[in-house]
PDB file of C-alpha atoms in Angstrom:
ATOM      1  CA  MET A 296       0.880 -91.711  18.992  1.00 84.00           C
ATOM      2  CA  LYS A 297      -0.559 -90.097  15.909  1.00 90.00           C
ATOM      3  CA  THR A 298       1.417 -90.786  12.676  1.00 95.00           C
ATOM      4  CA  ILE A 299       1.371 -88.398   9.654  1.00 95.00           C
ATOM      5  CA  GLU A 300       3.680 -89.218   6.678  1.00 97.00           C
ATOM      6  CA  THR A 301       5.147 -86.183   5.004  1.00 97.00           C
ATOM      7  CA  THR A 302       7.640 -85.060   2.292  1.00 98.00           C
ATOM      8  CA  LEU A 303      10.161 -82.343   1.964  1.00 98.00           C
ATOM      9  CA  VAL A 304      12.029 -81.047  -1.076  1.00 98.00           C
ATOM     10  CA  PHE A 305      14.830 -78.599  -1.577  1.00 98.00           C
ATOM     11  CA  CYS A 306      15.497 -77.243  -5.114  1.00 98.00           C
ATOM     12  CA  VAL A 307      19.283 -76.702  -5.780  1.00 98.00           C
ATOM     13  CA  LYS A 308      21.166 -75.186  -8.663  1.00 97.00           C
ATOM     14  CA  ASP A 309      24.869 -74.393  -8.880  1.00 95.00           C
ATOM     15  CA  ASP A 310      25.832 -73.318  -5.348  1.00 96.00           C
ATOM     16  CA  GLN A 311      22.366 -72.172  -4.386  1.00 98.00           C
ATOM     17  CA  ILE A 312      19.435 -73.737  -2.503  1.00 98.00           C
ATOM     18  CA  LEU A 313      15.804 -72.576  -2.617  1.00 98.00           C
ATOM     19  CA  LEU A 314      14.335 -72.133   0.834  1.00 98.00           C
ATOM     20  CA  ALA A 315      10.817 -70.900   1.538  1.00 98.00           C
ATOM     21  CA  MET A 316       9.585 -68.934   4.565  1.00 98.00           C
ATOM     22  CA  LYS A 317       6.650 -70.831   6.089  1.00 97.00           C
ATOM     23  CA  LYS A 318       3.824 -68.370   6.589  1.00 96.00           C
ATOM     24  CA  ARG A 319       1.293 -70.423   8.549  1.00 93.00           C
ATOM     25  CA  GLY A 320       0.815 -73.727  10.358  1.00 88.00           C
ATOM     26  CA  LEU A 321       3.571 -75.958  11.868  1.00 83.00           C
ATOM     27  CA  GLY A 322       6.937 -74.245  11.421  1.00 88.00           C
ATOM     28  CA  ALA A 323       5.552 -70.772  10.636  1.00 93.00           C
ATOM     29  CA  GLY A 324       8.322 -68.228  10.658  1.00 96.00           C
ATOM     30  CA  LYS A 325      10.978 -70.740   9.717  1.00 97.00           C
ATOM     31  CA  TRP A 326      12.846 -71.272   6.442  1.00 98.00           C
ATOM     32  CA  ASN A 327      12.336 -74.706   5.024  1.00 97.00           C
ATOM     33  CA  GLY A 328      11.866 -76.706   1.821  1.00 97.00           C
ATOM     34  CA  ALA A 329       8.430 -77.185   0.291  1.00 97.00           C
ATOM     35  CA  GLY A 330       6.485 -80.272   1.475  1.00 96.00           C
ATOM     36  CA  GLY A 331       3.676 -81.579   3.455  1.00 95.00           C
ATOM     37  CA  LYS A 332       1.361 -84.433   4.151  1.00 96.00           C
ATOM     38  CA  ILE A 333       1.018 -87.521   1.985  1.00 98.00           C
ATOM     39  CA  GLU A 334      -2.592 -88.020   1.067  1.00 97.00           C
ATOM     40  CA  PRO A 335      -4.193 -91.460   1.299  1.00 96.00           C
ATOM     41  CA  GLY A 336      -3.273 -93.551  -1.790  1.00 97.00           C
ATOM     42  CA  GLU A 337      -0.547 -91.131  -2.789  1.00 98.00           C
ATOM     43  CA  THR A 338       3.160 -92.114  -3.066  1.00 98.00           C
ATOM     44  CA  PRO A 339       5.773 -90.037  -1.323  1.00 98.00           C
ATOM     45  CA  GLU A 340       7.096 -88.940  -4.706  1.00 98.00           C
ATOM     46  CA  ALA A 341       3.701 -87.830  -5.995  1.00 98.00           C
ATOM     47  CA  ALA A 342       3.072 -85.993  -2.689  1.00 98.00           C
ATOM     48  CA  MET A 343       6.451 -84.177  -2.998  1.00 98.00           C
ATOM     49  CA  ILE A 344       5.602 -83.062  -6.541  1.00 98.00           C
ATOM     50  CA  ARG A 345       2.121 -81.929  -5.578  1.00 98.00           C
ATOM     51  CA  GLU A 346       3.286 -80.039  -2.465  1.00 97.00           C
ATOM     52  CA  CYS A 347       6.051 -78.267  -4.457  1.00 97.00           C
ATOM     53  CA  GLN A 348       3.483 -77.169  -7.105  1.00 98.00           C
ATOM     54  CA  GLU A 349       1.047 -75.951  -4.360  1.00 97.00           C
ATOM     55  CA  GLU A 350       3.582 -74.180  -2.084  1.00 97.00           C
ATOM     56  CA  ILE A 351       6.106 -72.675  -4.450  1.00 98.00           C
ATOM     57  CA  GLY A 352       4.673 -73.045  -7.949  1.00 98.00           C
ATOM     58  CA  VAL A 353       7.253 -75.331  -9.513  1.00 98.00           C
ATOM     59  CA  THR A 354       6.965 -78.917 -10.759  1.00 98.00           C
ATOM     60  CA  PRO A 355      10.093 -81.106  -9.988  1.00 98.00           C
ATOM     61  CA  THR A 356      11.281 -83.100 -13.011  1.00 98.00           C
ATOM     62  CA  ALA A 357      14.685 -84.370 -11.786  1.00 98.00           C
ATOM     63  CA  TYR A 358      15.110 -85.199  -8.081  1.00 98.00           C
ATOM     64  CA  ARG A 359      16.366 -87.958  -5.740  1.00 97.00           C
ATOM     65  CA  LEU A 360      15.425 -89.146  -2.245  1.00 98.00           C
ATOM     66  CA  VAL A 361      18.269 -88.119   0.035  1.00 98.00           C
ATOM     67  CA  ALA A 362      16.979 -88.781   3.541  1.00 98.00           C
ATOM     68  CA  PHE A 363      14.286 -90.592   5.541  1.00 98.00           C
ATOM     69  CA  HIS A 364      13.531 -88.795   8.780  1.00 98.00           C
ATOM     70  CA  ASP A 365      11.563 -89.930  11.786  1.00 97.00           C
ATOM     71  CA  PHE A 366      10.367 -86.776  13.401  1.00 96.00           C
ATOM     72  CA  ILE A 367       8.822 -87.151  16.887  1.00 95.00           C
ATOM     73  CA  LEU A 368       6.927 -83.916  17.842  1.00 91.00           C
ATOM     74  CA  ASP A 369       5.596 -82.844  21.232  1.00 86.00           C
ATOM     75  CA  ALA A 370       7.702 -85.647  22.713  1.00 79.00           C
ATOM     76  CA  ASP A 371       7.416 -84.229  26.239  1.00 79.00           C
ATOM     77  CA  THR A 372       3.619 -84.295  26.241  1.00 82.00           C
ATOM     78  CA  ASP A 373       0.883 -86.876  26.365  1.00 82.00           C
ATOM     79  CA  HIS A 374      -0.210 -86.063  22.834  1.00 83.00           C
ATOM     80  CA  ALA A 375       3.079 -86.806  20.987  1.00 88.00           C
ATOM     81  CA  TRP A 376       2.942 -87.491  17.270  1.00 88.00           C
ATOM     82  CA  HIS A 377       5.217 -89.197  14.765  1.00 95.00           C
ATOM     83  CA  GLN A 378       6.032 -87.732  11.377  1.00 95.00           C
ATOM     84  CA  PRO A 379       7.889 -90.109   9.015  1.00 98.00           C
ATOM     85  CA  ASN A 380       9.361 -87.786   6.322  1.00 98.00           C
ATOM     86  CA  TYR A 381      10.798 -88.450   2.831  1.00 98.00           C
ATOM     87  CA  ALA A 382      13.295 -85.669   1.930  1.00 98.00           C
ATOM     88  CA  TYR A 383      14.360 -85.039  -1.652  1.00 98.00           C
ATOM     89  CA  LEU A 384      16.796 -82.754  -3.536  1.00 98.00           C
ATOM     90  CA  CYS A 385      15.499 -81.483  -6.826  1.00 98.00           C
ATOM     91  CA  THR A 386      17.948 -80.381  -9.540  1.00 98.00           C
ATOM     92  CA  GLN A 387      15.404 -79.624 -12.431  1.00 98.00           C
ATOM     93  CA  TRP A 388      11.933 -78.291 -12.387  1.00 98.00           C
ATOM     94  CA  GLN A 389       9.364 -76.557 -14.589  1.00 98.00           C
ATOM     95  CA  GLY A 390       8.188 -73.051 -13.726  1.00 97.00           C
ATOM     96  CA  GLU A 391       9.603 -70.301 -11.590  1.00 96.00           C
ATOM     97  CA  PRO A 392       9.247 -70.174  -7.788  1.00 98.00           C
ATOM     98  CA  VAL A 393       6.414 -67.882  -6.667  1.00 98.00           C
ATOM     99  CA  GLU A 394       5.084 -66.831  -3.297  1.00 97.00           C
ATOM    100  CA  THR A 395       1.820 -68.497  -2.218  1.00 97.00           C
ATOM    101  CA  GLU A 396      -0.412 -68.207   0.822  1.00 95.00           C
ATOM    102  CA  GLU A 397       1.738 -70.978   2.427  1.00 95.00           C
ATOM    103  CA  MET A 398       5.296 -69.998   1.640  1.00 97.00           C
ATOM    104  CA  ARG A 399       7.605 -67.228   0.314  1.00 98.00           C
ATOM    105  CA  PRO A 400      10.571 -68.793  -1.643  1.00 98.00           C
ATOM    106  CA  GLN A 401      14.031 -67.254  -1.752  1.00 98.00           C
ATOM    107  CA  TRP A 402      17.432 -68.436  -3.128  1.00 98.00           C
ATOM    108  CA  PHE A 403      20.398 -68.658  -0.757  1.00 98.00           C
ATOM    109  CA  ARG A 404      23.961 -69.528  -1.482  1.00 98.00           C
ATOM    110  CA  GLN A 405      24.778 -72.868   0.146  1.00 97.00           C
ATOM    111  CA  ASP A 406      27.433 -71.206   2.353  1.00 96.00           C
ATOM    112  CA  GLU A 407      24.856 -68.681   3.560  1.00 98.00           C
ATOM    113  CA  ILE A 408      21.942 -70.944   4.608  1.00 98.00           C
ATOM    114  CA  PRO A 409      20.091 -69.168   7.500  1.00 98.00           C
ATOM    115  CA  PHE A 410      20.197 -72.089   9.922  1.00 98.00           C
ATOM    116  CA  ASP A 411      19.357 -69.800  12.860  1.00 97.00           C
ATOM    117  CA  THR A 412      15.841 -69.352  11.423  1.00 97.00           C
ATOM    118  CA  MET A 413      15.234 -72.949  10.428  1.00 97.00           C
ATOM    119  CA  TRP A 414      14.236 -76.094  12.274  1.00 95.00           C
ATOM    120  CA  PRO A 415      17.082 -76.810  14.783  1.00 96.00           C
ATOM    121  CA  ASP A 416      17.932 -80.215  13.188  1.00 97.00           C
ATOM    122  CA  ASP A 417      18.571 -78.765   9.701  1.00 98.00           C
ATOM    123  CA  ILE A 418      22.087 -77.627  10.580  1.00 98.00           C
ATOM    124  CA  ASP A 419      23.067 -81.256  11.395  1.00 98.00           C
ATOM    125  CA  TRP A 420      21.600 -83.107   8.367  1.00 98.00           C
ATOM    126  CA  LEU A 421      21.090 -80.654   5.343  1.00 98.00           C
ATOM    127  CA  PRO A 422      24.760 -79.957   4.778  1.00 98.00           C
ATOM    128  CA  LEU A 423      25.427 -83.749   4.661  1.00 98.00           C
ATOM    129  CA  VAL A 424      22.810 -84.360   1.969  1.00 98.00           C
ATOM    130  CA  LEU A 425      24.109 -81.366  -0.007  1.00 98.00           C
ATOM    131  CA  GLU A 426      27.468 -83.189   0.090  1.00 97.00           C
ATOM    132  CA  GLY A 427      25.797 -86.254  -1.546  1.00 96.00           C
ATOM    133  CA  LYS A 428      25.227 -88.445   1.510  1.00 97.00           C
ATOM    134  CA  LEU A 429      22.095 -90.517   2.026  1.00 98.00           C
ATOM    135  CA  LEU A 430      20.773 -90.398   5.568  1.00 98.00           C
ATOM    136  CA  ARG A 431      18.342 -92.140   7.930  1.00 98.00           C
ATOM    137  CA  THR A 432      17.617 -89.973  10.947  1.00 98.00           C
ATOM    138  CA  THR A 433      15.474 -89.573  14.001  1.00 98.00           C
ATOM    139  CA  PHE A 434      14.824 -86.212  15.595  1.00 97.00           C
ATOM    140  CA  THR A 435      12.773 -85.736  18.697  1.00 95.00           C
ATOM    141  CA  PHE A 436      11.307 -82.243  19.440  1.00 94.00           C
ATOM    142  CA  SER A 437       9.599 -80.656  22.438  1.00 91.00           C
ATOM    143  CA  ALA A 438       6.166 -79.013  22.183  1.00 86.00           C
ATOM    144  CA  GLU A 439       8.156 -75.746  21.904  1.00 87.00           C
ATOM    145  CA  GLN A 440       9.964 -77.167  18.849  1.00 87.00           C
ATOM    146  CA  SER A 441      13.288 -77.382  20.489  1.00 92.00           C
ATOM    147  CA  LEU A 442      15.522 -80.390  19.653  1.00 95.00           C
ATOM    148  CA  LEU A 443      15.655 -82.918  22.472  1.00 94.00           C
ATOM    149  CA  GLU A 444      17.425 -85.860  20.772  1.00 96.00           C
ATOM    150  CA  GLN A 445      18.829 -86.835  17.471  1.00 97.00           C
ATOM    151  CA  HIS A 446      20.355 -89.736  15.639  1.00 98.00           C
ATOM    152  CA  ILE A 447      21.863 -89.392  12.168  1.00 98.00           C
ATOM    153  CA  GLU A 448      23.120 -92.463  10.215  1.00 98.00           C
ATOM    154  CA  GLU A 449      24.657 -92.469   6.783  1.00 97.00           C
ATOM    155  CA  VAL A 450      23.248 -95.312   4.699  1.00 97.00           C
ATOM    156  CA  SER A 451      23.904 -96.769   1.260  1.00 95.00           C
ATOM    157  CA  ILE A 452      20.289 -97.152   0.209  1.00 91.00           C
ATOM    158  CA  LEU A 453      16.986 -95.727   1.472  1.00 83.00           C
TER     159      LEU A 453
END
């Protein structure tokens, strides 16, 4: 099984969360946070900052790790792959969110998050981290990106 480590970051302020519409690649047409692959020799934190700069034009300056996800994709095929993911919440950043070739950012009130146009697991874990919980999760997806299995555990440290 191929393994690709990734990051994910959601900027939050007051009662709002910054989501971005993915314009191409895996997850195209879904709202998500900024993030992507961790490059060789790069830390998850450095990758998260770089991806946020590249995808929505902001540089995180205050953030915390809120979840570690194990995503299993194409689980029902013979070419399944594993995506360990470090998820962050960012409360301070430099710059203003801008649209790029990769993503189109938009602010949403936290009580109006468009879960119906996000990855199907987001509704189960994102509200928990917005409440301040730390999570360790496993989500298994089909080749069609439907959720097959999930395990969500609240932890005291990541």
